[in-house]
Coordinates of C-alpha atoms in Angstrom, one line a residue:
Chain J
A1 CA 0.0 -0.1 0.0
Q2 CA 1.0 3.5 -0.8
S3 CA 0.9 6.7 1.5
V4 CA 1.8 10.1 1.6
T5 CA 2.0 12.5 4.6
Q6 CA 2.1 16.2 4.1
L7 CA 3.2 17.7 7.9
G8 CA 1.4 21.1 8.5
S9 CA -2.5 21.5 7.6
H10 CA -1.2 25.6 7.3
V11 CA 1.4 27.4 6.3
S12 CA 2.0 31.1 6.4
V13 CA 4.5 32.8 4.4
S14 CA 5.3 36.5 3.3
E15 CA 5.2 37.5 0.2
G16 CA 8.9 37.4 -1.0
A17 CA 9.8 34.7 1.7
L18 CA 10.6 30.9 0.6
V19 CA 7.8 28.2 0.3
L20 CA 8.7 25.1 2.2
L21 CA 5.7 22.4 1.8
R22 CA 6.7 19.0 3.8
C23 CA 5.7 15.5 1.8
N24 CA 6.7 11.5 3.4
Y25 CA 5.7 8.7 1.2
S26 CA 5.4 5.5 2.2
S27 CA 6.0 2.8 -0.9
S28 CA 6.8 -0.9 -1.8
V29 CA 8.1 -0.2 -4.8
P30 CA 9.7 2.5 -7.1
P31 CA 6.9 5.3 -6.6
Y32 CA 6.0 8.3 -8.8
L33 CA 5.2 11.6 -6.9
F34 CA 3.1 14.5 -8.2
W35 CA 2.6 18.1 -6.6
Y36 CA -1.1 19.0 -7.9
V37 CA -2.5 22.5 -6.3
Q38 CA -6.3 23.4 -6.2
Y39 CA -7.8 27.1 -5.5
P40 CA -10.9 27.6 -4.5
N41 CA -14.0 26.1 -6.0
Q42 CA -11.4 24.5 -8.4
G43 CA -10.4 20.9 -9.6
L44 CA -6.8 20.1 -9.0
Q45 CA -3.7 21.3 -11.2
L46 CA -0.4 19.2 -11.6
L47 CA 2.3 21.3 -10.5
L48 CA 5.3 18.6 -11.6
K49 CA 6.0 15.0 -11.4
Y50 CA 8.1 12.7 -10.4
T51 CA 9.2 10.0 -12.8
S52 CA 12.6 8.5 -11.8
A53 CA 14.1 10.3 -14.6
A54 CA 16.0 13.1 -12.3
T55 CA 15.8 13.4 -8.5
L56 CA 15.2 17.5 -8.8
V57 CA 12.1 18.4 -10.4
K58 CA 11.2 21.6 -11.6
G59 CA 7.6 22.2 -12.9
I60 CA 4.5 25.7 -13.1
N61 CA 4.5 28.7 -11.3
G62 CA 8.4 28.9 -10.1
F63 CA 8.4 25.4 -8.1
E64 CA 10.8 22.4 -7.1
A65 CA 11.1 19.6 -5.8
E66 CA 13.2 17.1 -4.7
F67 CA 12.9 13.5 -4.7
K68 CA 15.2 11.8 -1.3
K69 CA 15.1 8.3 -1.5
S70 CA 17.3 8.1 1.9
E71 CA 14.6 10.7 3.8
T72 CA 11.9 9.3 1.8
S73 CA 10.7 12.6 0.5
F74 CA 9.2 15.0 -1.7
H75 CA 9.3 18.8 -0.7
L76 CA 8.0 21.4 -2.8
T77 CA 9.5 25.1 -2.8
K78 CA 9.4 28.0 -4.1
P79 CA 11.8 30.9 -3.7
S80 CA 9.6 33.6 -3.7
A81 CA 6.3 33.8 -2.7
H82 CA 3.3 35.6 -4.7
M83 CA 0.0 36.3 -3.4
R84 CA -1.3 34.1 -6.3
D85 CA 0.2 30.7 -4.8
A86 CA -2.4 31.3 -1.7
A87 CA -4.3 27.7 -2.3
E88 CA -4.0 24.4 -1.4
Y89 CA -0.9 22.2 -1.7
F90 CA -1.3 18.1 -2.4
C91 CA 1.1 15.8 -2.3
A92 CA 0.3 11.9 -4.5
V93 CA 2.1 9.2 -4.9
S94 CA 1.5 6.4 -7.4
E95 CA 2.9 2.8 -8.6
T96 CA 5.3 3.3 -11.6
G97 CA 5.2 1.7 -15.2
T98 CA 1.5 1.5 -15.4
A99 CA -1.4 3.8 -15.4
S100 CA -2.3 4.0 -11.6
K101 CA -4.7 5.7 -9.1
L102 CA -3.2 8.2 -7.5
T103 CA -3.2 8.5 -3.5
F104 CA -3.2 11.8 -2.5
G105 CA -1.9 13.1 1.0
T106 CA -4.4 15.6 2.9
G107 CA -2.9 18.6 1.6
T108 CA -1.5 22.0 3.2
R109 CA -3.3 25.4 3.1
L110 CA -1.0 27.9 2.3
Q111 CA -1.5 32.2 2.9
V112 CA 0.5 34.6 1.6
T113 CA 1.0 37.1 3.4
L114 CA 1.5 41.4 3.3
Chain X
D1 CA -7.3 21.0 -26.5
T2 CA -10.4 21.7 -24.5
G3 CA -9.7 20.4 -20.5
V4 CA -11.4 18.0 -18.5
S5 CA -15.5 18.4 -18.2
Q6 CA -18.2 18.4 -15.3
D7 CA -22.1 18.3 -15.1
P8 CA -23.7 20.0 -12.6
R9 CA -21.1 21.5 -10.9
H10 CA -23.6 21.3 -8.1
K11 CA -26.4 19.3 -7.5
I12 CA -28.5 19.5 -4.5
T13 CA -30.6 16.1 -3.4
K14 CA -32.2 15.1 -1.1
R15 CA -31.8 12.2 1.1
G16 CA -32.8 8.7 -0.9
Q17 CA -32.7 10.1 -3.6
N18 CA -30.7 9.3 -7.1
V19 CA -28.2 11.8 -8.2
T20 CA -26.3 10.8 -11.7
F21 CA -23.1 12.9 -12.4
R22 CA -21.2 13.4 -16.3
C23 CA -17.2 13.7 -17.1
D24 CA -16.2 14.8 -20.6
P25 CA -12.0 14.1 -20.3
I26 CA -10.2 15.5 -23.1
S27 CA -10.6 14.1 -26.2
E28 CA -7.8 10.9 -27.2
H29 CA -7.6 10.4 -23.3
N30 CA -7.9 6.9 -22.9
R31 CA -7.8 7.0 -18.9
L32 CA -10.7 8.2 -16.9
Y33 CA -10.7 8.3 -13.2
W34 CA -13.8 9.0 -10.7
Y35 CA -11.8 10.6 -6.7
R36 CA -14.0 12.3 -4.3
Q37 CA -13.4 14.4 -2.4
T38 CA -14.8 15.7 1.7
L39 CA -14.0 19.5 3.5
G40 CA -10.4 19.1 4.7
Q41 CA -9.3 16.0 3.0
G42 CA -7.1 15.1 -0.2
P43 CA -9.4 13.2 -3.2
E44 CA -9.9 9.4 -2.4
F45 CA -9.8 7.2 -5.5
L46 CA -13.7 5.4 -6.6
T47 CA -12.5 4.1 -9.5
Y48 CA -11.3 4.2 -12.8
F49 CA -11.3 3.4 -16.5
Q50 CA -9.4 2.0 -19.7
N51 CA -11.5 2.8 -22.8
E52 CA -14.7 1.3 -22.0
A53 CA -14.1 -1.3 -19.5
Q54 CA -13.4 -0.6 -15.4
L55 CA -10.6 -1.8 -14.7
E56 CA -10.5 -1.4 -10.4
K57 CA -13.3 -0.1 -8.1
S58 CA -12.7 0.8 -4.8
R59 CA -13.7 -0.2 -1.3
L60 CA -15.2 3.1 -0.9
L61 CA -17.7 2.6 -4.3
S62 CA -20.0 0.9 -2.1
D63 CA -22.9 -0.9 -3.7
R64 CA -25.6 2.3 -4.1
F65 CA -22.7 3.7 -6.7
S66 CA -22.3 3.1 -10.2
A67 CA -19.8 4.8 -13.2
E68 CA -19.8 3.6 -16.5
R69 CA -17.6 4.8 -20.2
P70 CA -20.0 3.4 -22.6
K71 CA -18.5 4.3 -25.5
G72 CA -14.6 4.9 -23.7
S73 CA -15.4 8.9 -24.3
F74 CA -17.8 10.5 -21.4
S75 CA -18.3 8.7 -17.8
T76 CA -21.3 8.9 -15.6
L77 CA -20.9 7.9 -11.8
E78 CA -24.7 7.3 -10.3
I79 CA -25.5 7.4 -6.4
Q80 CA -28.5 5.7 -5.8
R81 CA -31.2 5.6 -2.4
T82 CA -28.4 9.6 -1.2
E83 CA -26.9 9.1 2.0
Q84 CA -26.1 13.0 4.1
G85 CA -22.1 11.1 3.9
D86 CA -22.8 11.4 0.8
S87 CA -22.1 14.9 0.4
A88 CA -19.2 16.1 -1.3
M89 CA -17.1 17.4 -3.8
Y90 CA -17.4 14.4 -6.9
L91 CA -13.0 14.9 -9.4
C92 CA -12.5 13.2 -12.7
A93 CA -9.8 13.5 -13.9
S94 CA -8.6 11.6 -17.6
S95 CA -5.1 10.5 -18.5
P96 CA -2.9 10.5 -21.9
R97 CA -2.1 6.9 -23.6
R98 CA 1.8 9.0 -24.2
P99 CA 3.9 6.3 -22.2
D100 CA 5.8 9.2 -20.5
Q101 CA 2.5 10.5 -19.4
L102 CA 0.9 7.4 -18.4
N103 CA 0.8 8.7 -14.8
E104 CA -0.1 12.5 -15.7
Q105 CA -4.2 12.9 -14.7
Y106 CA -6.0 16.2 -15.8
F107 CA -9.1 16.9 -13.4
G108 CA -12.3 18.5 -14.3
P109 CA -13.3 21.4 -11.7
G110 CA -15.7 18.8 -10.2
T111 CA -18.8 18.3 -9.0
R112 CA -20.2 19.6 -5.6
L113 CA -23.2 16.9 -4.1
T114 CA -25.0 18.0 -1.0
V115 CA -27.5 15.7 0.0
T116 CA -30.3 17.7 2.9

């Protein structure tokens, strides 16, 4: 069985500050890992994905994430937060090799303050 | 390339009624997924189709729930005899055929169900 744990249900940062959203995964097979963003009353938008090609993954809107097998982590970062980054962020895991369901974490709500 | 669309966006129904939701995936995406999301939680997998074949169902999908994808294009999710616990956002996602994009899922805006 696969699972992800997102530490911190709410994170607040000042505009221009570093964003760090934490995700740890558990998987019995090499995983694919994803970060999605959800704005209010909208569906989920794919930010980035890790599929074993490179451990540092760059995504849209200036976000990136680093896969660390030794720490079973896939934390999401952005050097400088913007007000428009305020949203809910979900980490997800799926099995490699074949089309597979996503298992999501409980989400982290990012607040960006002036 | 239009995105995944879902209809209706909102549905209010009384307990015991049946409801049906529709999902239109991105054209030529052969995989289609249904998820349910309750307040403060991440989406939970319900079921998955490859073309018209339903390949996997979650234990969350009780016998009151049924999903179809009759021609391998749009899909419907029906809930019979709705209960208040069915109140949630129902999300649909589709995934392309390309091997390097197999696990990328593109989500629709969701259908918010309220059971009164």
